[in-house]
Amino acid sequence: MSFRAKNLRHQAFSAAFAAIAATRADRWGRGLAQGAGVILTLHHVRPQRQGGFAPNGLLEITPEFLDRTLMLIRAEGYDLVSLDQAVARLASPRKGRFFVALTFDDGYRDNVEHAWPVLASHGAPWTLFVTTGFADRTARLWWLELEESIRALRQIALTLPDGPFAARAGSDNEKQRAFESLYWRLRKHPEAILLSAISDLAGQAGVDAAALVERECLPWETLRALSGAPGVSIGAHTLTHPMLAKHDAAFAQMEMADGKARLEAELGMPIRHFAYPVGDPSSAGPREFALAAEAGFTSAVTTRPGHLFPEHAAHLHALPRVSLNGLHQSEAAVRALLSGLPFWLWNRGRRVNGR
Ligand SMILES: [Zn+2]
């Protein structure tokens, strides 16, 4: 996630969605921007909660919106495919057939409780990218710790290596501003600084990091049951969910290879696909793309926004995805996302970005 950049991007996308809907560009623009297919990124799927302070709301859609999205995909005649099939379709595209692959990051309980029944009702295959440390209850949902801490506190005060951070957090607006400025300030630091600062804040707020992981993330028992189910694939998402590019190569290599090996041992099946945690250019770059290939993954997905074109068959470890985003739960947004036009415009017509 990158909130400031993403907020600007969201504003640009909102305007683009409206323009695309008004001009029916989702239809005439298809040949240009749609490509062979798209991989959608989802995180939480659960019923709408209380409004107000929800800084991670972009990572959450409702089961109803997922249902409407899958209905639209089916109504447009698009193919819902697994990641294995998506990779195969890049190598040998089917003229006139557009595919959509669904991926869910991190391994949340609500994916099984709220998303799976909807997916199953549409016969939609899906891939769940699992961070083994969440199933072990040892890794940290630091962005959620930050949210819960700011929710609980009325004043934020921290000492950081580059000086103090202080902000009021009385109202929802103040909490939102505090979250965004602290989030971005911390993202500039090495990950150890980010994690220790958020631990400090969680301590002040009485937020129990391990309890959040227990509340939100699937246990091994459920993952084992899920891994044999029809239409379900499990992919790797590291051991502890680090921003890999911020660490040395040996650590990044270990997180990727050991995450894969651990899943294979726990689930008793080969793990072929990988998702880079956070997945933006500051978290996954050319070094990580090479490491993913070296670790033996068939494909690896980023969060760089974009559709898939036949050229991506030569860049299978740097695949773009499109977020089915909680801030844009409308039919106009889905039509625009599936047209590819917002990303084609965002990437200025460049179809493959390997840097
Ligand atoms: Zn993740």
mmCIF file of C-alpha atoms and ligand atoms in Angstrom:
data_model
loop_
_atom_site.group_PDB
_atom_site.id
_atom_site.type_symbol
_atom_site.label_atom_id
_atom_site.label_comp_id
_atom_site.label_asym_id
_atom_site.label_seq_id
_atom_site.Cartn_x
_atom_site.Cartn_y
_atom_site.Cartn_z
ATOM 1 C CA MET A 1 0.000 0.000 0.000
ATOM 2 C CA SER A 2 1.110 3.538 -0.490
ATOM 3 C CA PHE A 3 -1.600 5.784 0.810
ATOM 4 C CA ARG A 4 -0.658 9.236 -0.427
ATOM 5 C CA ALA A 5 0.271 7.996 -3.875
ATOM 6 C CA LYS A 6 -2.742 5.731 -3.892
ATOM 7 C CA ASN A 7 -5.075 8.516 -2.817
ATOM 8 C CA LEU A 8 -3.874 10.618 -5.727
ATOM 9 C CA ARG A 9 -4.167 7.602 -7.942
ATOM 10 C CA HIS A 10 -7.663 6.905 -6.580
ATOM 11 C CA GLN A 11 -8.751 10.445 -7.364
ATOM 12 C CA ALA A 12 -7.355 10.123 -10.873
ATOM 13 C CA PHE A 13 -9.013 6.733 -11.248
ATOM 14 C CA SER A 14 -12.367 7.982 -9.927
ATOM 15 C CA ALA A 15 -12.379 10.712 -12.565
ATOM 16 C CA ALA A 16 -11.289 8.197 -15.178
ATOM 17 C CA PHE A 17 -14.043 5.726 -14.176
ATOM 18 C CA ALA A 18 -16.694 8.409 -14.603
ATOM 19 C CA ALA A 19 -15.287 9.511 -17.966
ATOM 20 C CA ILE A 20 -14.974 5.946 -19.193
ATOM 21 C CA ALA A 21 -18.576 5.180 -18.190
ATOM 22 C CA ALA A 22 -19.897 8.409 -19.774
ATOM 23 C CA THR A 23 -18.195 7.791 -23.111
ATOM 24 C CA ARG A 24 -18.716 4.006 -23.130
ATOM 25 C CA ALA A 25 -14.953 3.829 -23.585
ATOM 26 C CA ASP A 26 -14.971 0.475 -21.784
ATOM 27 C CA ARG A 27 -16.362 -0.853 -25.065
ATOM 28 C CA TRP A 28 -14.475 1.066 -27.766
ATOM 29 C CA GLY A 29 -11.168 1.079 -25.832
ATOM 30 C CA ARG A 30 -10.978 -2.676 -25.440
ATOM 31 C CA GLY A 31 -8.759 -3.481 -28.410
ATOM 32 C CA LEU A 32 -6.217 -0.958 -27.201
ATOM 33 C CA ALA A 33 -5.927 -1.550 -23.494
ATOM 34 C CA GLN A 34 -7.652 -4.752 -22.429
ATOM 35 C CA GLY A 35 -5.021 -7.263 -23.503
ATOM 36 C CA ALA A 36 -5.287 -11.012 -22.918
ATOM 37 C CA GLY A 37 -6.524 -10.901 -19.343
ATOM 38 C CA VAL A 38 -6.234 -9.467 -15.870
ATOM 39 C CA ILE A 39 -5.321 -10.760 -12.413
ATOM 40 C CA LEU A 40 -7.452 -9.179 -9.691
ATOM 41 C CA THR A 41 -6.080 -8.564 -6.182
ATOM 42 C CA LEU A 42 -8.383 -8.928 -3.190
ATOM 43 C CA HIS A 43 -7.698 -8.825 0.524
ATOM 44 C CA HIS A 44 -10.632 -8.873 2.967
ATOM 45 C CA VAL A 45 -14.153 -9.835 1.893
ATOM 46 C CA ARG A 46 -16.705 -9.209 4.641
ATOM 47 C CA PRO A 47 -19.950 -7.370 5.378
ATOM 48 C CA GLN A 48 -19.795 -3.574 5.598
ATOM 49 C CA ARG A 49 -18.652 -2.431 9.033
ATOM 50 C CA GLN A 50 -19.111 0.844 10.911
ATOM 51 C CA GLY A 51 -18.046 3.897 8.911
ATOM 52 C CA GLY A 52 -15.691 6.575 10.210
ATOM 53 C CA PHE A 53 -11.972 5.919 10.637
ATOM 54 C CA ALA A 54 -11.125 3.091 8.207
ATOM 55 C CA PRO A 55 -7.662 3.806 6.773
ATOM 56 C CA ASN A 56 -7.295 0.244 5.461
ATOM 57 C CA GLY A 57 -10.743 0.318 3.818
ATOM 58 C CA LEU A 58 -9.224 0.024 0.363
ATOM 59 C CA LEU A 59 -8.273 -3.555 1.328
ATOM 60 C CA GLU A 60 -11.850 -4.642 1.986
ATOM 61 C CA ILE A 61 -14.906 -5.335 -0.188
ATOM 62 C CA THR A 62 -18.319 -6.773 0.660
ATOM 63 C CA PRO A 63 -19.494 -10.253 -0.407
ATOM 64 C CA GLU A 64 -22.329 -8.536 -2.339
ATOM 65 C CA PHE A 65 -19.830 -6.504 -4.370
ATOM 66 C CA LEU A 66 -17.797 -9.649 -5.099
ATOM 67 C CA ASP A 67 -21.031 -11.351 -6.247
ATOM 68 C CA ARG A 68 -21.978 -8.416 -8.512
ATOM 69 C CA THR A 69 -18.445 -8.316 -9.946
ATOM 70 C CA LEU A 70 -18.484 -12.027 -10.789
ATOM 71 C CA MET A 71 -21.948 -11.674 -12.358
ATOM 72 C CA LEU A 72 -20.646 -8.852 -14.544
ATOM 73 C CA ILE A 73 -17.557 -10.879 -15.540
ATOM 74 C CA ARG A 74 -19.788 -13.804 -16.526
ATOM 75 C CA ALA A 75 -22.305 -11.531 -18.314
ATOM 76 C CA GLU A 76 -19.491 -10.022 -20.407
ATOM 77 C CA GLY A 77 -18.518 -13.547 -21.451
ATOM 78 C CA TYR A 78 -15.064 -13.381 -19.877
ATOM 79 C CA ASP A 79 -13.334 -16.574 -18.708
ATOM 80 C CA LEU A 80 -12.664 -17.008 -14.987
ATOM 81 C CA VAL A 81 -9.390 -18.952 -14.819
ATOM 82 C CA SER A 82 -6.824 -20.215 -12.322
ATOM 83 C CA LEU A 83 -3.308 -18.740 -12.257
ATOM 84 C CA ASP A 84 -1.995 -21.894 -13.966
ATOM 85 C CA GLN A 85 -4.477 -21.316 -16.790
ATOM 86 C CA ALA A 86 -3.662 -17.587 -16.896
ATOM 87 C CA VAL A 87 0.032 -18.348 -17.431
ATOM 88 C CA ALA A 88 -0.843 -20.882 -20.140
ATOM 89 C CA ARG A 89 -3.132 -18.343 -21.864
ATOM 90 C CA LEU A 90 -0.276 -15.798 -22.017
ATOM 91 C CA ALA A 91 1.858 -18.338 -23.878
ATOM 92 C CA SER A 92 -0.959 -19.236 -26.280
ATOM 93 C CA PRO A 93 -3.607 -16.482 -26.319
ATOM 94 C CA ARG A 94 -7.114 -17.321 -27.470
ATOM 95 C CA LYS A 95 -8.241 -14.680 -29.910
ATOM 96 C CA GLY A 96 -11.327 -12.859 -28.731
ATOM 97 C CA ARG A 97 -11.311 -14.477 -25.271
ATOM 98 C CA PHE A 98 -10.461 -12.330 -22.248
ATOM 99 C CA PHE A 99 -9.611 -13.997 -18.934
ATOM 100 C CA VAL A 100 -9.865 -12.921 -15.298
ATOM 101 C CA ALA A 101 -7.900 -14.624 -12.489
ATOM 102 C CA LEU A 102 -8.796 -13.947 -8.840
ATOM 103 C CA THR A 103 -6.114 -13.730 -6.150
ATOM 104 C CA PHE A 104 -6.446 -13.116 -2.417
ATOM 105 C CA ASP A 105 -3.443 -11.992 -0.373
ATOM 106 C CA ASP A 106 -2.278 -12.855 3.170
ATOM 107 C CA GLY A 107 -4.664 -15.685 4.183
ATOM 108 C CA TYR A 108 -7.620 -14.053 5.940
ATOM 109 C CA ARG A 109 -10.397 -15.984 7.681
ATOM 110 C CA ASP A 110 -13.077 -13.911 5.923
ATOM 111 C CA ASN A 111 -11.895 -15.265 2.556
ATOM 112 C CA VAL A 112 -13.186 -18.683 3.587
ATOM 113 C CA GLU A 113 -16.227 -17.453 5.506
ATOM 114 C CA HIS A 114 -17.491 -14.751 3.114
ATOM 115 C CA ALA A 115 -15.683 -15.021 -0.247
ATOM 116 C CA TRP A 116 -15.564 -18.769 -0.824
ATOM 117 C CA PRO A 117 -19.365 -19.332 -0.919
ATOM 118 C CA VAL A 118 -19.709 -16.528 -3.497
ATOM 119 C CA LEU A 119 -16.769 -17.843 -5.554
ATOM 120 C CA ALA A 120 -18.139 -21.384 -5.435
ATOM 121 C CA SER A 121 -21.609 -20.220 -6.535
ATOM 122 C CA HIS A 122 -20.027 -18.760 -9.711
ATOM 123 C CA GLY A 123 -17.663 -21.698 -10.234
ATOM 124 C CA ALA A 124 -14.776 -19.216 -9.995
ATOM 125 C CA PRO A 125 -11.281 -20.610 -9.362
ATOM 126 C CA TRP A 126 -9.147 -18.565 -6.961
ATOM 127 C CA THR A 127 -5.668 -18.408 -5.483
ATOM 128 C CA LEU A 128 -4.929 -17.651 -1.851
ATOM 129 C CA PHE A 129 -1.416 -16.271 -1.190
ATOM 130 C CA VAL A 130 -0.449 -17.362 2.316
ATOM 131 C CA THR A 131 2.155 -15.797 4.607
ATOM 132 C CA THR A 132 3.202 -18.752 6.746
ATOM 133 C CA GLY A 133 3.970 -16.520 9.754
ATOM 134 C CA PHE A 134 0.313 -15.454 9.873
ATOM 135 C CA ALA A 135 -0.776 -19.101 10.065
ATOM 136 C CA ASP A 136 1.936 -19.591 12.726
ATOM 137 C CA ARG A 137 0.714 -16.460 14.595
ATOM 138 C CA THR A 138 4.318 -15.104 14.587
ATOM 139 C CA ALA A 139 4.246 -12.493 11.770
ATOM 140 C CA ARG A 140 2.681 -9.068 12.262
ATOM 141 C CA LEU A 141 -0.245 -7.304 10.568
ATOM 142 C CA TRP A 142 1.576 -4.025 11.232
ATOM 143 C CA TRP A 143 -0.777 -1.869 9.122
ATOM 144 C CA LEU A 144 -3.679 -3.158 11.236
ATOM 145 C CA GLU A 145 -1.720 -2.626 14.484
ATOM 146 C CA LEU A 146 -1.193 0.965 13.333
ATOM 147 C CA GLU A 147 -4.915 1.392 12.583
ATOM 148 C CA GLU A 148 -6.063 -0.143 15.876
ATOM 149 C CA SER A 149 -3.527 1.886 17.870
ATOM 150 C CA ILE A 150 -4.599 5.180 16.314
ATOM 151 C CA ARG A 151 -8.250 4.205 16.822
ATOM 152 C CA ALA A 152 -7.578 3.723 20.556
ATOM 153 C CA LEU A 153 -5.375 6.781 21.173
ATOM 154 C CA ARG A 154 -6.328 10.477 21.295
ATOM 155 C CA GLN A 155 -2.725 11.698 20.952
ATOM 156 C CA ILE A 156 0.082 10.144 18.958
ATOM 157 C CA ALA A 157 3.618 10.721 20.219
ATOM 158 C CA LEU A 158 6.646 8.726 19.070
ATOM 159 C CA THR A 159 10.388 9.194 18.920
ATOM 160 C CA LEU A 160 11.758 8.208 15.521
ATOM 161 C CA PRO A 161 15.374 8.197 14.259
ATOM 162 C CA ASP A 162 14.695 11.340 12.222
ATOM 163 C CA GLY A 163 13.000 13.177 15.109
ATOM 164 C CA PRO A 164 9.746 13.162 17.069
ATOM 165 C CA PHE A 165 6.311 12.457 15.575
ATOM 166 C CA ALA A 166 3.289 14.049 17.229
ATOM 167 C CA ALA A 167 -0.317 14.309 16.077
ATOM 168 C CA ARG A 168 -3.784 14.773 17.545
ATOM 169 C CA ALA A 169 -6.080 11.800 17.067
ATOM 170 C CA GLY A 170 -9.335 12.925 18.689
ATOM 171 C CA SER A 171 -11.715 12.907 15.718
ATOM 172 C CA ASP A 172 -11.991 10.469 12.808
ATOM 173 C CA ASN A 173 -10.486 13.119 10.526
ATOM 174 C CA GLU A 174 -7.539 13.655 12.859
ATOM 175 C CA LYS A 175 -7.048 9.890 13.099
ATOM 176 C CA GLN A 176 -7.077 9.572 9.304
ATOM 177 C CA ARG A 177 -4.513 12.377 8.920
ATOM 178 C CA ALA A 178 -2.320 10.908 11.686
ATOM 179 C CA PHE A 179 -2.449 7.478 10.050
ATOM 180 C CA GLU A 180 -1.496 8.781 6.614
ATOM 181 C CA SER A 181 1.375 10.956 7.775
ATOM 182 C CA LEU A 182 2.800 8.368 10.174
ATOM 183 C CA TYR A 183 2.334 5.537 7.662
ATOM 184 C CA TRP A 184 4.318 7.442 5.007
ATOM 185 C CA ARG A 185 6.951 8.631 7.412
ATOM 186 C CA LEU A 186 7.530 5.027 8.567
ATOM 187 C CA ARG A 187 7.540 3.572 5.049
ATOM 188 C CA LYS A 188 10.671 5.651 4.309
ATOM 189 C CA HIS A 189 12.615 3.896 7.080
ATOM 190 C CA PRO A 190 14.125 0.404 7.180
ATOM 191 C CA GLU A 191 11.449 -2.143 8.051
ATOM 192 C CA ALA A 192 12.925 -2.777 11.556
ATOM 193 C CA ILE A 193 12.334 0.900 12.440
ATOM 194 C CA LEU A 194 8.751 0.738 11.140
ATOM 195 C CA LEU A 195 8.037 -2.424 13.127
ATOM 196 C CA SER A 196 9.555 -1.146 16.391
ATOM 197 C CA ALA A 197 7.772 2.228 16.137
ATOM 198 C CA ILE A 198 4.427 0.485 15.608
ATOM 199 C CA SER A 199 5.171 -1.872 18.535
ATOM 200 C CA ASP A 200 5.826 1.187 20.682
ATOM 201 C CA LEU A 201 2.496 2.719 19.633
ATOM 202 C CA ALA A 202 0.626 -0.582 20.102
ATOM 203 C CA GLY A 203 2.094 -0.786 23.611
ATOM 204 C CA GLN A 204 0.801 2.729 24.397
ATOM 205 C CA ALA A 205 -2.637 1.824 23.009
ATOM 206 C CA GLY A 206 -2.894 -1.617 24.630
ATOM 207 C CA VAL A 207 -3.214 -3.303 21.212
ATOM 208 C CA ASP A 208 -2.267 -6.988 21.232
ATOM 209 C CA ALA A 209 -0.500 -7.730 17.921
ATOM 210 C CA ALA A 210 -0.751 -11.515 18.239
ATOM 211 C CA ALA A 211 -4.478 -11.314 19.014
ATOM 212 C CA LEU A 212 -5.040 -9.367 15.763
ATOM 213 C CA VAL A 213 -3.347 -12.125 13.743
ATOM 214 C CA GLU A 214 -5.407 -14.779 15.551
ATOM 215 C CA ARG A 215 -8.605 -12.798 14.886
ATOM 216 C CA GLU A 216 -7.934 -12.147 11.174
ATOM 217 C CA CYS A 217 -5.816 -14.985 9.777
ATOM 218 C CA LEU A 218 -6.561 -18.595 8.863
ATOM 219 C CA PRO A 219 -4.968 -21.337 10.979
ATOM 220 C CA TRP A 220 -3.046 -24.224 9.403
ATOM 221 C CA GLU A 221 -5.915 -26.621 10.036
ATOM 222 C CA THR A 222 -8.233 -24.637 7.720
ATOM 223 C CA LEU A 223 -5.470 -24.047 5.168
ATOM 224 C CA ARG A 224 -4.884 -27.793 4.952
ATOM 225 C CA ALA A 225 -8.595 -28.420 4.356
ATOM 226 C CA LEU A 226 -8.760 -25.599 1.799
ATOM 227 C CA SER A 227 -5.719 -26.740 -0.166
ATOM 228 C CA GLY A 228 -7.416 -29.845 -1.508
ATOM 229 C CA ALA A 229 -10.715 -28.167 -2.391
ATOM 230 C CA PRO A 230 -11.858 -27.848 -6.018
ATOM 231 C CA GLY A 231 -11.053 -24.501 -7.634
ATOM 232 C CA VAL A 232 -8.725 -23.425 -4.824
ATOM 233 C CA SER A 233 -4.979 -22.905 -5.312
ATOM 234 C CA ILE A 234 -2.555 -21.901 -2.593
ATOM 235 C CA GLY A 235 0.358 -19.593 -3.415
ATOM 236 C CA ALA A 236 3.301 -18.331 -1.371
ATOM 237 C CA HIS A 237 3.547 -14.893 0.249
ATOM 238 C CA THR A 238 6.810 -15.266 2.277
ATOM 239 C CA LEU A 239 7.397 -16.235 5.907
ATOM 240 C CA THR A 240 6.870 -12.855 7.609
ATOM 241 C CA HIS A 241 5.457 -10.479 4.935
ATOM 242 C CA PRO A 242 8.518 -8.196 4.590
ATOM 243 C CA MET A 243 8.983 -5.479 1.969
ATOM 244 C CA LEU A 244 11.634 -7.641 0.310
ATOM 245 C CA ALA A 245 13.518 -4.917 -1.583
ATOM 246 C CA LYS A 246 14.290 -3.179 1.720
ATOM 247 C CA HIS A 247 16.332 -6.170 2.916
ATOM 248 C CA ASP A 248 19.568 -7.820 1.819
ATOM 249 C CA ALA A 249 19.493 -10.476 -0.873
ATOM 250 C CA ALA A 250 20.114 -13.408 1.478
ATOM 251 C CA PHE A 251 17.140 -12.458 3.659
ATOM 252 C CA ALA A 252 14.863 -11.906 0.656
ATOM 253 C CA GLN A 253 15.920 -15.235 -0.854
ATOM 254 C CA MET A 254 15.271 -17.058 2.431
ATOM 255 C CA GLU A 255 11.815 -15.450 2.894
ATOM 256 C CA MET A 256 10.775 -16.534 -0.604
ATOM 257 C CA ALA A 257 12.311 -20.019 -0.770
ATOM 258 C CA ASP A 258 11.530 -21.023 2.830
ATOM 259 C CA GLY A 259 7.956 -19.715 2.583
ATOM 260 C CA LYS A 260 7.465 -21.985 -0.431
ATOM 261 C CA ALA A 261 9.121 -24.991 1.251
ATOM 262 C CA ARG A 262 7.106 -24.525 4.437
ATOM 263 C CA LEU A 263 3.773 -24.433 2.560
ATOM 264 C CA GLU A 264 4.756 -27.494 0.527
ATOM 265 C CA ALA A 265 5.614 -29.390 3.718
ATOM 266 C CA GLU A 266 2.429 -28.328 5.569
ATOM 267 C CA LEU A 267 0.040 -28.828 2.642
ATOM 268 C CA GLY A 268 1.741 -31.703 0.827
ATOM 269 C CA MET A 269 1.513 -30.159 -2.630
ATOM 270 C CA PRO A 270 3.737 -28.147 -4.980
ATOM 271 C CA ILE A 271 3.441 -24.354 -4.625
ATOM 272 C CA ARG A 272 3.875 -22.726 -8.031
ATOM 273 C CA HIS A 273 2.859 -19.076 -7.619
ATOM 274 C CA PHE A 274 4.134 -16.215 -5.485
ATOM 275 C CA ALA A 275 2.900 -12.728 -4.509
ATOM 276 C CA TYR A 276 5.368 -10.055 -3.361
ATOM 277 C CA PRO A 277 4.266 -8.574 -0.003
ATOM 278 C CA VAL A 278 3.107 -4.954 -0.439
ATOM 279 C CA GLY A 279 4.219 -5.493 -4.039
ATOM 280 C CA ASP A 280 4.921 -1.911 -5.148
ATOM 281 C CA PRO A 281 8.263 -0.907 -6.737
ATOM 282 C CA SER A 282 9.776 -0.077 -3.307
ATOM 283 C CA SER A 283 9.008 -3.642 -2.133
ATOM 284 C CA ALA A 284 9.695 -5.711 -5.249
ATOM 285 C CA GLY A 285 12.119 -4.885 -8.063
ATOM 286 C CA PRO A 286 14.389 -6.664 -10.553
ATOM 287 C CA ARG A 287 16.397 -8.419 -7.795
ATOM 288 C CA GLU A 288 13.188 -9.933 -6.349
ATOM 289 C CA PHE A 289 11.929 -10.899 -9.821
ATOM 290 C CA ALA A 290 15.174 -12.866 -10.354
ATOM 291 C CA LEU A 291 14.930 -14.455 -6.886
ATOM 292 C CA ALA A 292 11.349 -15.608 -7.555
ATOM 293 C CA ALA A 293 12.456 -17.334 -10.744
ATOM 294 C CA GLU A 294 15.433 -18.868 -8.927
ATOM 295 C CA ALA A 295 13.151 -20.169 -6.138
ATOM 296 C CA GLY A 296 11.277 -22.154 -8.781
ATOM 297 C CA PHE A 297 8.002 -20.233 -8.938
ATOM 298 C CA THR A 298 6.105 -20.435 -12.246
ATOM 299 C CA SER A 299 4.793 -16.907 -11.746
ATOM 300 C CA ALA A 300 5.077 -14.036 -9.298
ATOM 301 C CA VAL A 301 2.613 -11.161 -9.017
ATOM 302 C CA THR A 302 3.176 -7.554 -7.945
ATOM 303 C CA THR A 303 0.679 -4.837 -7.046
ATOM 304 C CA ARG A 304 1.827 -2.687 -9.966
ATOM 305 C CA PRO A 305 -1.450 -1.889 -11.728
ATOM 306 C CA GLY A 306 -1.980 -3.276 -15.197
ATOM 307 C CA HIS A 307 -3.574 -5.846 -17.499
ATOM 308 C CA LEU A 308 -1.771 -8.828 -19.033
ATOM 309 C CA PHE A 309 -0.545 -8.892 -22.608
ATOM 310 C CA PRO A 310 1.142 -11.722 -24.537
ATOM 311 C CA GLU A 311 4.483 -9.939 -23.895
ATOM 312 C CA HIS A 312 4.102 -10.819 -20.201
ATOM 313 C CA ALA A 313 4.869 -14.466 -21.085
ATOM 314 C CA ALA A 314 8.508 -13.291 -20.985
ATOM 315 C CA HIS A 315 8.011 -11.477 -17.638
ATOM 316 C CA LEU A 316 6.179 -14.090 -15.573
ATOM 317 C CA HIS A 317 7.885 -13.033 -12.328
ATOM 318 C CA ALA A 318 6.822 -9.388 -12.557
ATOM 319 C CA LEU A 319 3.136 -9.687 -13.393
ATOM 320 C CA PRO A 320 0.913 -6.658 -12.749
ATOM 321 C CA ARG A 321 -2.434 -6.974 -10.998
ATOM 322 C CA VAL A 322 -5.530 -4.834 -10.572
ATOM 323 C CA SER A 323 -6.924 -4.247 -7.100
ATOM 324 C CA LEU A 324 -10.635 -4.830 -6.596
ATOM 325 C CA ASN A 325 -10.585 -1.896 -4.268
ATOM 326 C CA GLY A 326 -12.894 -1.171 -1.346
ATOM 327 C CA LEU A 327 -12.921 2.528 -2.200
ATOM 328 C CA HIS A 328 -14.458 1.847 -5.624
ATOM 329 C CA GLN A 329 -17.262 -0.674 -5.118
ATOM 330 C CA SER A 330 -19.344 0.316 -8.148
ATOM 331 C CA GLU A 331 -20.245 -1.225 -11.492
ATOM 332 C CA ALA A 332 -18.646 1.756 -13.301
ATOM 333 C CA ALA A 333 -15.376 1.065 -11.485
ATOM 334 C CA VAL A 334 -15.442 -2.650 -12.336
ATOM 335 C CA ARG A 335 -16.236 -1.927 -15.996
ATOM 336 C CA ALA A 336 -13.372 0.551 -16.131
ATOM 337 C CA LEU A 337 -10.947 -1.830 -14.365
ATOM 338 C CA LEU A 338 -11.840 -4.652 -16.752
ATOM 339 C CA SER A 339 -11.441 -2.370 -19.788
ATOM 340 C CA GLY A 340 -7.780 -1.838 -18.884
ATOM 341 C CA LEU A 341 -8.014 1.824 -19.890
ATOM 342 C CA PRO A 342 -7.174 3.432 -16.513
ATOM 343 C CA PHE A 343 -3.941 1.406 -16.290
ATOM 344 C CA TRP A 344 -3.096 1.859 -19.937
ATOM 345 C CA LEU A 345 -3.377 5.607 -19.368
ATOM 346 C CA TRP A 346 -1.536 5.375 -16.027
ATOM 347 C CA ASN A 347 1.319 3.428 -17.660
ATOM 348 C CA ARG A 348 1.233 5.829 -20.644
ATOM 349 C CA GLY A 349 0.605 3.023 -23.051
ATOM 350 C CA ARG A 350 3.579 0.960 -21.891
ATOM 351 C CA ARG A 351 2.390 -2.627 -21.581
ATOM 352 C CA VAL A 352 5.322 -4.291 -19.802
ATOM 353 C CA ASN A 353 7.280 -2.731 -16.940
ATOM 354 C CA GLY A 354 10.166 -4.922 -15.841
ATOM 355 C CA ARG A 355 11.960 -2.233 -13.815
HETATM 356 ZN ZN ZN B 1 0.162 -9.211 1.675
#
